[in-house]
PDB file of N, CA and C in Angstrom:
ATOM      1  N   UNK P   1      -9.807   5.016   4.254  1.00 82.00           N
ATOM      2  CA  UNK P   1      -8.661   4.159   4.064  1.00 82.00           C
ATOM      3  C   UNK P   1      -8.125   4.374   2.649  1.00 82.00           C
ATOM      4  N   UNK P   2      -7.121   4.012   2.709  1.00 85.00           N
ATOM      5  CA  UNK P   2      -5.833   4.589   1.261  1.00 85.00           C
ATOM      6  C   UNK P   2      -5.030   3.598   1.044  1.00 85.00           C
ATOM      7  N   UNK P   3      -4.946   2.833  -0.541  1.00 85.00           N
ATOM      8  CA  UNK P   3      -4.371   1.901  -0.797  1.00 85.00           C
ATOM      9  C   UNK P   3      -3.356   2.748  -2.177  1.00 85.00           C
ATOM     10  N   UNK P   4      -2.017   2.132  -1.368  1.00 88.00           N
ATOM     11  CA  UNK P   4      -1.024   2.945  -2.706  1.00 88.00           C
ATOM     12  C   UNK P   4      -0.186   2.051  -3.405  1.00 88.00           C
ATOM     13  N   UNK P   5      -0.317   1.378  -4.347  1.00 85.00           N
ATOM     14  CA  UNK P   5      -0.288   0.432  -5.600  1.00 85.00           C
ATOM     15  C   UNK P   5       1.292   1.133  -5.632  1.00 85.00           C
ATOM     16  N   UNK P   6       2.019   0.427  -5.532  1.00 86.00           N
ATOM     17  CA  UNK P   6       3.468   0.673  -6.053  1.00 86.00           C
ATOM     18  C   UNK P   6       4.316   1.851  -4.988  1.00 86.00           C
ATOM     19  N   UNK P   7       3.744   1.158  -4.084  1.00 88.00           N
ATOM     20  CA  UNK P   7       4.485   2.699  -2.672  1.00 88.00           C
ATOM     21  C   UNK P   7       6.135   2.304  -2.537  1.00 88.00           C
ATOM     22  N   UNK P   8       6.770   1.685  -2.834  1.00 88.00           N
ATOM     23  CA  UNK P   8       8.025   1.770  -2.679  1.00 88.00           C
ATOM     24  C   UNK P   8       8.631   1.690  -1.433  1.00 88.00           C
ATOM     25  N   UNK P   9       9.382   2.535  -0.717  1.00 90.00           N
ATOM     26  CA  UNK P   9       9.952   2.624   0.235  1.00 90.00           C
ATOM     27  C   UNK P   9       9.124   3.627   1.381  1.00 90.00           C
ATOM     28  N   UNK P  10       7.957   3.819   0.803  1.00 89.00           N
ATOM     29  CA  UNK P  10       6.493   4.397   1.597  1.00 89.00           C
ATOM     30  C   UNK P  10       6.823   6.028   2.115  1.00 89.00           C
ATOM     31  N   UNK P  11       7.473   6.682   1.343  1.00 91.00           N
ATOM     32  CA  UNK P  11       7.977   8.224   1.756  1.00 91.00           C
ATOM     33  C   UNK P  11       6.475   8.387   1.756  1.00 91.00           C
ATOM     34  N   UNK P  12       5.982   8.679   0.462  1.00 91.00           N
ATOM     35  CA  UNK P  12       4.186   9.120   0.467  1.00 91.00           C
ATOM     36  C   UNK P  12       3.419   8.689   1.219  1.00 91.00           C
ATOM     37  N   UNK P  13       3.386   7.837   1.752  1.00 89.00           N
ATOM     38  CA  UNK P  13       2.301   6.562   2.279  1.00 89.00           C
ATOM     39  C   UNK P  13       2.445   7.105   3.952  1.00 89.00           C
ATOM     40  N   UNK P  14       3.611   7.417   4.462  1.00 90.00           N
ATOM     41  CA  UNK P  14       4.127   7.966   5.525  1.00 90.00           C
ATOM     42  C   UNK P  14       3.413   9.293   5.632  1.00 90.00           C
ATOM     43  N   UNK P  15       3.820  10.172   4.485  1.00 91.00           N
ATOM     44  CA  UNK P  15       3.148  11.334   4.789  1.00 91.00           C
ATOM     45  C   UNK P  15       1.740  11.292   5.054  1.00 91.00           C
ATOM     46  N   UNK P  16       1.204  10.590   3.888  1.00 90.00           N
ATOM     47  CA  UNK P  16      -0.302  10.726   4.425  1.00 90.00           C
ATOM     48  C   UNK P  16      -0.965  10.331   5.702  1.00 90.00           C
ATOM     49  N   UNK P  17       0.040   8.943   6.166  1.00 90.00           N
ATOM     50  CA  UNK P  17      -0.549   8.583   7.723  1.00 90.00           C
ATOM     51  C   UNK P  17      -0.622   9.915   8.395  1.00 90.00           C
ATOM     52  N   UNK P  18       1.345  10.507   8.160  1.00 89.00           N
ATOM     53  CA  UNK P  18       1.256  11.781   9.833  1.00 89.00           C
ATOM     54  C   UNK P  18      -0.072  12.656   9.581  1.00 89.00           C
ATOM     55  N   UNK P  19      -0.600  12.981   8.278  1.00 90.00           N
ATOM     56  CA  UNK P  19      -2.097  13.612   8.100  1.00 90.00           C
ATOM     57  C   UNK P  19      -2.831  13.179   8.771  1.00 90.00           C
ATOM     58  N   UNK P  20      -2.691  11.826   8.431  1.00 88.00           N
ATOM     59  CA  UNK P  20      -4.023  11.751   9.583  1.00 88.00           C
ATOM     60  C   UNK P  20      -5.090  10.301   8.996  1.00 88.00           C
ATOM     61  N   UNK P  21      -4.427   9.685   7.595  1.00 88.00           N
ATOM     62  CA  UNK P  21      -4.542   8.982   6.885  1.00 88.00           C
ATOM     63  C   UNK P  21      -4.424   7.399   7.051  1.00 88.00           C
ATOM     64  N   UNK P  22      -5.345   6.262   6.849  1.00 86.00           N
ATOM     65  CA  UNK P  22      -4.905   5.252   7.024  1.00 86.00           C
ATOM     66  C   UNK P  22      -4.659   4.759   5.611  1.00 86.00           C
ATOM     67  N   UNK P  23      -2.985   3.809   5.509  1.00 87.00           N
ATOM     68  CA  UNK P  23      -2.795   3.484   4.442  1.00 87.00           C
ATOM     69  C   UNK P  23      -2.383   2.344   4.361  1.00 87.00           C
ATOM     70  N   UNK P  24      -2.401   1.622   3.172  1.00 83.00           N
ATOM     71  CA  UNK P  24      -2.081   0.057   2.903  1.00 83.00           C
ATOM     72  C   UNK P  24      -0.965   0.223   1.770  1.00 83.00           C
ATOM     73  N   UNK P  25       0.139   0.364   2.018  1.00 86.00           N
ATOM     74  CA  UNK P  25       0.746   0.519   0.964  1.00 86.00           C
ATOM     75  C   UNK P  25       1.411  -0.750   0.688  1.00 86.00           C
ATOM     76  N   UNK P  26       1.627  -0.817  -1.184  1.00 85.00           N
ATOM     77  CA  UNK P  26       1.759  -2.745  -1.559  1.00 85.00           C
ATOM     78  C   UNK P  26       2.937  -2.272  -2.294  1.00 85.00           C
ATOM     79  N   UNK P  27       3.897  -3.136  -2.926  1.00 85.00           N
ATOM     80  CA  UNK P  27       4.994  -2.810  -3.669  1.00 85.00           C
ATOM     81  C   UNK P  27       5.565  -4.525  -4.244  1.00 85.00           C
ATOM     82  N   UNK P  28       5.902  -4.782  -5.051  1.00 81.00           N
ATOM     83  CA  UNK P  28       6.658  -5.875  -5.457  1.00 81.00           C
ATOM     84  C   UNK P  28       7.865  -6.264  -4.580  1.00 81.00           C
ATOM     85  N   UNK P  29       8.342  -5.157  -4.603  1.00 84.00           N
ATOM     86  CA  UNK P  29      10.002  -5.462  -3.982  1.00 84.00           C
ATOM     87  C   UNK P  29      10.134  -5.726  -2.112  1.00 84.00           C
ATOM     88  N   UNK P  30      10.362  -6.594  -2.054  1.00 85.00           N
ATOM     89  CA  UNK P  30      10.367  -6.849  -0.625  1.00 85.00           C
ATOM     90  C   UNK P  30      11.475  -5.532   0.256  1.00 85.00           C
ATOM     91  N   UNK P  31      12.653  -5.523  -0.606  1.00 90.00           N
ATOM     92  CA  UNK P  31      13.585  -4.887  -0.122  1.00 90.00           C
ATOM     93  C   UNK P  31      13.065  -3.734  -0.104  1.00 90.00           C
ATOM     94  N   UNK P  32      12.196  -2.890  -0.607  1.00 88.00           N
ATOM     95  CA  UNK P  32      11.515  -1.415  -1.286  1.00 88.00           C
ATOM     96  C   UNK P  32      10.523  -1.750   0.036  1.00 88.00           C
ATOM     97  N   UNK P  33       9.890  -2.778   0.530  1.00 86.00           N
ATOM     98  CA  UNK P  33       8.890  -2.525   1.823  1.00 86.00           C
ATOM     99  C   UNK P  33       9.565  -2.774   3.388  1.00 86.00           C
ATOM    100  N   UNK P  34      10.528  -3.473   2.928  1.00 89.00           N
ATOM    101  CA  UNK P  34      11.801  -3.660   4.265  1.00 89.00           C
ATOM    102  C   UNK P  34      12.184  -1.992   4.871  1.00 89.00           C
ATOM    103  N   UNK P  35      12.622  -1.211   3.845  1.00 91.00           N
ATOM    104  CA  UNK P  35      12.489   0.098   4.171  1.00 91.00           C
ATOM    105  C   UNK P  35      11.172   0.812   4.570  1.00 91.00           C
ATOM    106  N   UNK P  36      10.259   0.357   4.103  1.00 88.00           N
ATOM    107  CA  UNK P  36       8.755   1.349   4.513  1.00 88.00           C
ATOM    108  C   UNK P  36       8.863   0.413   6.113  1.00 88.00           C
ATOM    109  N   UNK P  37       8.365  -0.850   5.854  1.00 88.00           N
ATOM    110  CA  UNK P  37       8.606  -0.919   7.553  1.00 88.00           C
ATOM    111  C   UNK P  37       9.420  -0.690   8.483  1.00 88.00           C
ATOM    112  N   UNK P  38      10.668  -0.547   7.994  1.00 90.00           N
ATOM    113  CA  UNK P  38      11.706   0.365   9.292  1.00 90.00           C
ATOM    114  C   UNK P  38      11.582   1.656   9.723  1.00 90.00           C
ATOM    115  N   UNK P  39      10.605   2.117   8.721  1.00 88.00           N
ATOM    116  CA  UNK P  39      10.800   3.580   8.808  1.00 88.00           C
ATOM    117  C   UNK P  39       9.442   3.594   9.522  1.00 88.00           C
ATOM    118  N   UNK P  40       8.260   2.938   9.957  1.00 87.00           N
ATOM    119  CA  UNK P  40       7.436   2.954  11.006  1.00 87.00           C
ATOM    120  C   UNK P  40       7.396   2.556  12.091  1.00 87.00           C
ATOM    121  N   UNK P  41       8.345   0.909  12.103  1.00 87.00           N
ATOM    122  CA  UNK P  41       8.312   0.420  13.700  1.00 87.00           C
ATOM    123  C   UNK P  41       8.086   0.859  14.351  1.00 87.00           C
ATOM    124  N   UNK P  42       9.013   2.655  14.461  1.00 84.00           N
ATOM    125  CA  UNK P  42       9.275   2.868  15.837  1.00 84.00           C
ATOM    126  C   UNK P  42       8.881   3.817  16.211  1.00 84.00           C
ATOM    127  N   UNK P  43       7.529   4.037  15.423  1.00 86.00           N
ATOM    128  CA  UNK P  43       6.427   5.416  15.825  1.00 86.00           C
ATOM    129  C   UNK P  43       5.047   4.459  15.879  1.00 86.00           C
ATOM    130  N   UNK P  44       4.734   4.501  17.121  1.00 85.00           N
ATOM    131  CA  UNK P  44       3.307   4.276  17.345  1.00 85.00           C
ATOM    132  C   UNK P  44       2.135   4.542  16.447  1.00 85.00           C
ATOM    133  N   UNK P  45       2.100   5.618  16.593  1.00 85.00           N
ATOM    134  CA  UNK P  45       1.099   6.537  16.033  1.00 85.00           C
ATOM    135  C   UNK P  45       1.121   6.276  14.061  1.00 85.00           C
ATOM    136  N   UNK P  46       2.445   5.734  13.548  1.00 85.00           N
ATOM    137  CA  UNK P  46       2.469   5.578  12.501  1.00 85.00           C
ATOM    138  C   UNK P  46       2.385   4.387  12.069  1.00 85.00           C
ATOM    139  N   UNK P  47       2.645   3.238  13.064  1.00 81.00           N
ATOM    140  CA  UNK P  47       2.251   1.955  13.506  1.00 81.00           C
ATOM    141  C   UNK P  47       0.942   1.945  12.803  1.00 81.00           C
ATOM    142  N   UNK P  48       0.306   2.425  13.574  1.00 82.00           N
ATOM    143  CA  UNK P  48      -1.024   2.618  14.028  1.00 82.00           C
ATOM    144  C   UNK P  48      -2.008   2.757  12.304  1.00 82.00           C
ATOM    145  N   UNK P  49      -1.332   3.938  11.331  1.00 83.00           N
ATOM    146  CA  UNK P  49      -1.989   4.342  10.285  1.00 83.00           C
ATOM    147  C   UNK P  49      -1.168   3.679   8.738  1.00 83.00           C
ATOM    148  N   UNK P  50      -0.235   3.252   8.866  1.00 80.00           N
ATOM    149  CA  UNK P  50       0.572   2.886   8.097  1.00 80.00           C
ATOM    150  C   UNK P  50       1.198   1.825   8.119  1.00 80.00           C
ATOM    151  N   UNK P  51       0.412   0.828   6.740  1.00 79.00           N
ATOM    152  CA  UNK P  51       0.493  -0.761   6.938  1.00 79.00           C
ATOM    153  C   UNK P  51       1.275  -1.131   5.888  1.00 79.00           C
ATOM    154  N   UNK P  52       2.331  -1.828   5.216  1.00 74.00           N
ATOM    155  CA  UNK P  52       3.050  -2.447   4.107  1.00 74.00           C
ATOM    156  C   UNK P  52       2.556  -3.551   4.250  1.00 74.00           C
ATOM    157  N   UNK P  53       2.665  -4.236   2.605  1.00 70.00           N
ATOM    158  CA  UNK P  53       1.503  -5.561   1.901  1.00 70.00           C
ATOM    159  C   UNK P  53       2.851  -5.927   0.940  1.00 70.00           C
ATOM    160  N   UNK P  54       2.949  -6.885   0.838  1.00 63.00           N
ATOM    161  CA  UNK P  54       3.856  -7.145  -0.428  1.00 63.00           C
ATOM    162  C   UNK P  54       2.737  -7.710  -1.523  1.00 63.00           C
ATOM    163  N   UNK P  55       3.241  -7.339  -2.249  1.00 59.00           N
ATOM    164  CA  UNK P  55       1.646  -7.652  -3.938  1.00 59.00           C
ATOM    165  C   UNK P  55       2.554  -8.410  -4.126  1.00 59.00           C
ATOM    166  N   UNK P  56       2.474  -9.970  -4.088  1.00 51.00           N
ATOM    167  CA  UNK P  56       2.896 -10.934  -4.583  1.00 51.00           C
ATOM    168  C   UNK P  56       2.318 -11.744  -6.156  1.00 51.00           C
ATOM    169  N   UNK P  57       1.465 -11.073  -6.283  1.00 47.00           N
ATOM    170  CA  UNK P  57       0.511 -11.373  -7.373  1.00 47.00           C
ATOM    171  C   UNK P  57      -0.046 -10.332  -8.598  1.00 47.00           C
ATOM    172  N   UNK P  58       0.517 -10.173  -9.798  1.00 48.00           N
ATOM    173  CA  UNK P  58       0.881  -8.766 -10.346  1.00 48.00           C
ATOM    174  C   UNK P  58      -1.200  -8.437 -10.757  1.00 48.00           C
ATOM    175  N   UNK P  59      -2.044  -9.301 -10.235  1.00 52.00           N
ATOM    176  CA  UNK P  59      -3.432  -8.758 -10.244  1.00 52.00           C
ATOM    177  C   UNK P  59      -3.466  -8.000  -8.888  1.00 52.00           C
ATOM    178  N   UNK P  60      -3.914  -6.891  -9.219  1.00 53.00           N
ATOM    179  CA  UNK P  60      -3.951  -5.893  -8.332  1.00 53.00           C
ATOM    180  C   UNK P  60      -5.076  -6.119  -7.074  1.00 53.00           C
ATOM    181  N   UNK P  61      -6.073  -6.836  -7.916  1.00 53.00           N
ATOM    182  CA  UNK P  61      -7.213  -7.296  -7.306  1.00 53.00           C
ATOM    183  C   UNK P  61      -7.016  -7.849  -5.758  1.00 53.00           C
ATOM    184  N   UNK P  62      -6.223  -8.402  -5.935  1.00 55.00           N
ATOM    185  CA  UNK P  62      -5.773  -9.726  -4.925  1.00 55.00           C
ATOM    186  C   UNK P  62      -5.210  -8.908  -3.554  1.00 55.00           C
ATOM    187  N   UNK P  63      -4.783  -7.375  -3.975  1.00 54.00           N
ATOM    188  CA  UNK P  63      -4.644  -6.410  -2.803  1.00 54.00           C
ATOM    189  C   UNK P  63      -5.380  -6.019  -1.921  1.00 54.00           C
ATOM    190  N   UNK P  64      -6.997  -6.188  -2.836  1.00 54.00           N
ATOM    191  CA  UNK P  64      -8.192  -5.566  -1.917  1.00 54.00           C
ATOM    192  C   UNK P  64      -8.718  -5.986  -0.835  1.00 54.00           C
ATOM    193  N   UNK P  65      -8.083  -7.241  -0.410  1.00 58.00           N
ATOM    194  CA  UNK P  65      -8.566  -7.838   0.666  1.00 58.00           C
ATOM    195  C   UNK P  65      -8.277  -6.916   1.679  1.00 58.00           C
ATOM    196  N   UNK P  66      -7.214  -6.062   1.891  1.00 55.00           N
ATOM    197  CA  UNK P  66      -6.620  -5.251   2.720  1.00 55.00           C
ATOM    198  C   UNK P  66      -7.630  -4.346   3.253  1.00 55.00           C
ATOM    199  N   UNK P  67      -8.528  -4.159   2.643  1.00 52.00           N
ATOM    200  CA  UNK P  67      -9.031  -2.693   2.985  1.00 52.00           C
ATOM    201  C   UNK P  67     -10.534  -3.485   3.813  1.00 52.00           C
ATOM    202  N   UNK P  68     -10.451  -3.901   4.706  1.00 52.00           N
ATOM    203  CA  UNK P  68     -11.152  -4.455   5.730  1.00 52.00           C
ATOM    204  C   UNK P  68     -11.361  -3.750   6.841  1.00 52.00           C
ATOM    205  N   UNK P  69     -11.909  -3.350   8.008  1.00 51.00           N
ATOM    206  CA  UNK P  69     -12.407  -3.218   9.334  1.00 51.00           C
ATOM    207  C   UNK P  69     -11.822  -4.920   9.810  1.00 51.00           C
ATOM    208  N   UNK P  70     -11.270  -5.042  11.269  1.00 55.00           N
ATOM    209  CA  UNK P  70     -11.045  -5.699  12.221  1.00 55.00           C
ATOM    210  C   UNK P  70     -11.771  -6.779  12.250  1.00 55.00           C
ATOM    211  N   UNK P  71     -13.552  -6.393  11.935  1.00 56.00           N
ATOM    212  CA  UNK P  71     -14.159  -7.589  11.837  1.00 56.00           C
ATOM    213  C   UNK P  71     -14.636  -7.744  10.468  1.00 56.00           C
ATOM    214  N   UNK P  72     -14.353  -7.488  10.111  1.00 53.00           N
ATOM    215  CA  UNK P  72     -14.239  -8.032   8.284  1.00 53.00           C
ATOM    216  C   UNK P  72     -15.022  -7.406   7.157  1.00 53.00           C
ATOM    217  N   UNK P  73     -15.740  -6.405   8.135  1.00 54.00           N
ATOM    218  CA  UNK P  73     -16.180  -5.338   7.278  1.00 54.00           C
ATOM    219  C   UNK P  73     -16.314  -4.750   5.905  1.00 54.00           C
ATOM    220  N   UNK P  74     -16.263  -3.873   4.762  1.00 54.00           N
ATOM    221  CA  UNK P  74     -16.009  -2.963   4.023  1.00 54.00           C
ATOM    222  C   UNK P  74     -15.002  -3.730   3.159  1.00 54.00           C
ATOM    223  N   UNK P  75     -14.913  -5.008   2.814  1.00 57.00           N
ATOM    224  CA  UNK P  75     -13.725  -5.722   2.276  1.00 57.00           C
ATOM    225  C   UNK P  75     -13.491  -4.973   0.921  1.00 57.00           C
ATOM    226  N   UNK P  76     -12.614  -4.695   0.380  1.00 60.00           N
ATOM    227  CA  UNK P  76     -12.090  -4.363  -0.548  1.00 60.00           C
ATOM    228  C   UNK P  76     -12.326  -2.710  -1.217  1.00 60.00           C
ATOM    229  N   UNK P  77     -12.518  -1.961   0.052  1.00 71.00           N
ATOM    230  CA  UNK P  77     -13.299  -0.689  -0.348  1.00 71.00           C
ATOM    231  C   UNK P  77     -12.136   0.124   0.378  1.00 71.00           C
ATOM    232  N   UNK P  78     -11.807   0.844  -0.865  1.00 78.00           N
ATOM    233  CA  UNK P  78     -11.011   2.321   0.011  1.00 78.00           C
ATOM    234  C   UNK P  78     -11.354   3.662  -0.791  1.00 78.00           C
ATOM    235  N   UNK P  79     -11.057   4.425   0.343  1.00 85.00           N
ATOM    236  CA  UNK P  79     -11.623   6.153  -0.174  1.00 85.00           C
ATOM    237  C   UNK P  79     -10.530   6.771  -1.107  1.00 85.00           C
ATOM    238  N   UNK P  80      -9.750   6.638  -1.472  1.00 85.00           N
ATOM    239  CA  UNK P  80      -8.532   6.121  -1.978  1.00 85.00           C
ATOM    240  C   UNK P  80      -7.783   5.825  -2.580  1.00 85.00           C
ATOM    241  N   UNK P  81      -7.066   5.636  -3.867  1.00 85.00           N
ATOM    242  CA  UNK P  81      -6.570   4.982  -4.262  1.00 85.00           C
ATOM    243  C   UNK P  81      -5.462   5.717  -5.221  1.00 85.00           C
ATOM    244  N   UNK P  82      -4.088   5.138  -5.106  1.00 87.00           N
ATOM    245  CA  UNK P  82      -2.627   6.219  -5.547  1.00 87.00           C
ATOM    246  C   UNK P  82      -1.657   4.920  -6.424  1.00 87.00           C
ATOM    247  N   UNK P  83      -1.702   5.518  -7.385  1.00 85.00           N
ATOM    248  CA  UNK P  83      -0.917   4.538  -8.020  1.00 85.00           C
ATOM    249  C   UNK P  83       0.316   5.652  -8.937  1.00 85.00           C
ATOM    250  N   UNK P  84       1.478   5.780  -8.492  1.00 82.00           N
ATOM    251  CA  UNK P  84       2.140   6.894  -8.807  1.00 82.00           C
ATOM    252  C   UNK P  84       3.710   6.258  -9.410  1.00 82.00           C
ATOM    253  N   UNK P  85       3.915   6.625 -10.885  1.00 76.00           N
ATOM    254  CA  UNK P  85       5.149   6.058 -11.415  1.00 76.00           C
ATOM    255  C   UNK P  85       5.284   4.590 -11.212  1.00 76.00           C
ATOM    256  N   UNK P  86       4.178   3.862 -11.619  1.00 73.00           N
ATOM    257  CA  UNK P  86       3.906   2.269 -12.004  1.00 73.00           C
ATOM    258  C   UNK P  86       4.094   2.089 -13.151  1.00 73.00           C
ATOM    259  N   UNK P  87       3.372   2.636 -13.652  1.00 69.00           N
ATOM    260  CA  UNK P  87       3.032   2.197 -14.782  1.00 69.00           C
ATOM    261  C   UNK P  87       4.266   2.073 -15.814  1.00 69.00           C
ATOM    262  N   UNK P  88       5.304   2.501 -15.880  1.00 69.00           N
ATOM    263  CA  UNK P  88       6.807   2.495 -16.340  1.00 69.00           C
ATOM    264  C   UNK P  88       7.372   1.688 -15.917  1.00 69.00           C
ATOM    265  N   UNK P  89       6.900   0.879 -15.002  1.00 65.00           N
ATOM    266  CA  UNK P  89       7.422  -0.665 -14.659  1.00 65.00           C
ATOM    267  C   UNK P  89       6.722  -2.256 -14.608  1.00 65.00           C
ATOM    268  N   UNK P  90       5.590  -1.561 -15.813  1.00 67.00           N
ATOM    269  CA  UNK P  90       5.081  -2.898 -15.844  1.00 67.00           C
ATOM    270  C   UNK P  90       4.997  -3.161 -17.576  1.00 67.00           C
ATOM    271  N   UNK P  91       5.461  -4.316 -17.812  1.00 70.00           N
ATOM    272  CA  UNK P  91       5.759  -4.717 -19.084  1.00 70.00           C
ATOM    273  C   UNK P  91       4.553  -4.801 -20.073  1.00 70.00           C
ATOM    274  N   UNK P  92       4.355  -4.393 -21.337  1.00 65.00           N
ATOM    275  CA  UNK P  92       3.843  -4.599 -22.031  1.00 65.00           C
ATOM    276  C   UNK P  92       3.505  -5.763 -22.798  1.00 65.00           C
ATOM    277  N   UNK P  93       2.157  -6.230 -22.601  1.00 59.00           N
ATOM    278  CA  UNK P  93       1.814  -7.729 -22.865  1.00 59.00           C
ATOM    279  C   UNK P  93       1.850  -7.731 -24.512  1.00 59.00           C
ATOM    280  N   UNK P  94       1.508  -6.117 -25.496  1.00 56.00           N
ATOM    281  CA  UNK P  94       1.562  -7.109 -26.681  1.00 56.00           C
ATOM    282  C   UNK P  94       2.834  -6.710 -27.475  1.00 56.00           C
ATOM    283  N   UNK P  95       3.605  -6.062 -26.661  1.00 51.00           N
ATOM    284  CA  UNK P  95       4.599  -5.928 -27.330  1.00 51.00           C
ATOM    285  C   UNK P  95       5.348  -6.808 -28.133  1.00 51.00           C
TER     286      UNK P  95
END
């Protein structure tokens, strides 16, 4: 399982499902995951590997619940982890 910290509109997050990949991709912007979920609805199979999370909570922590098994398994564990052009959008605390 694959958790991608700042997936956006989930172009990446997509690719890796059609691989073969299961992913949790989280993003701030609702409107930025409104697009990742339109762009899966309507493939099963991508349904299937490719999940959007809105990170409502800028501790990242609070994402890991995601990475679960059905019955509650492996909580907070992924093989995993993509955090790509974030970091330029998160404010500097001691500035």
């Amino acid at each position: 399982m694959c958790i991608y910290a700042g997936c956006g509109t989930g172009k990446d997050s997509i690719s890796l499902a059609r691989r073969g990949a299961v992913v949790v991709g989280c993003d701030p912007s609702e409107g930025m995951l409104q697009v990742y979920k339109n762009a899966i609805a309507n493939d099963a199979t991508l349904a299937k590997r490719a999940k959007a999370a809105l990170l409502l909570h800028p501790d990242a922590r609070e994402v890991l619940q995601f990475g679960q098994t059905e019955k509650g398994e492996q909580q907070g564990k992924f093989d995993l982890v993509l955090v790509n052009y974030v970091l330029s959008h998160i404010e500097d605390e001691l500035a």
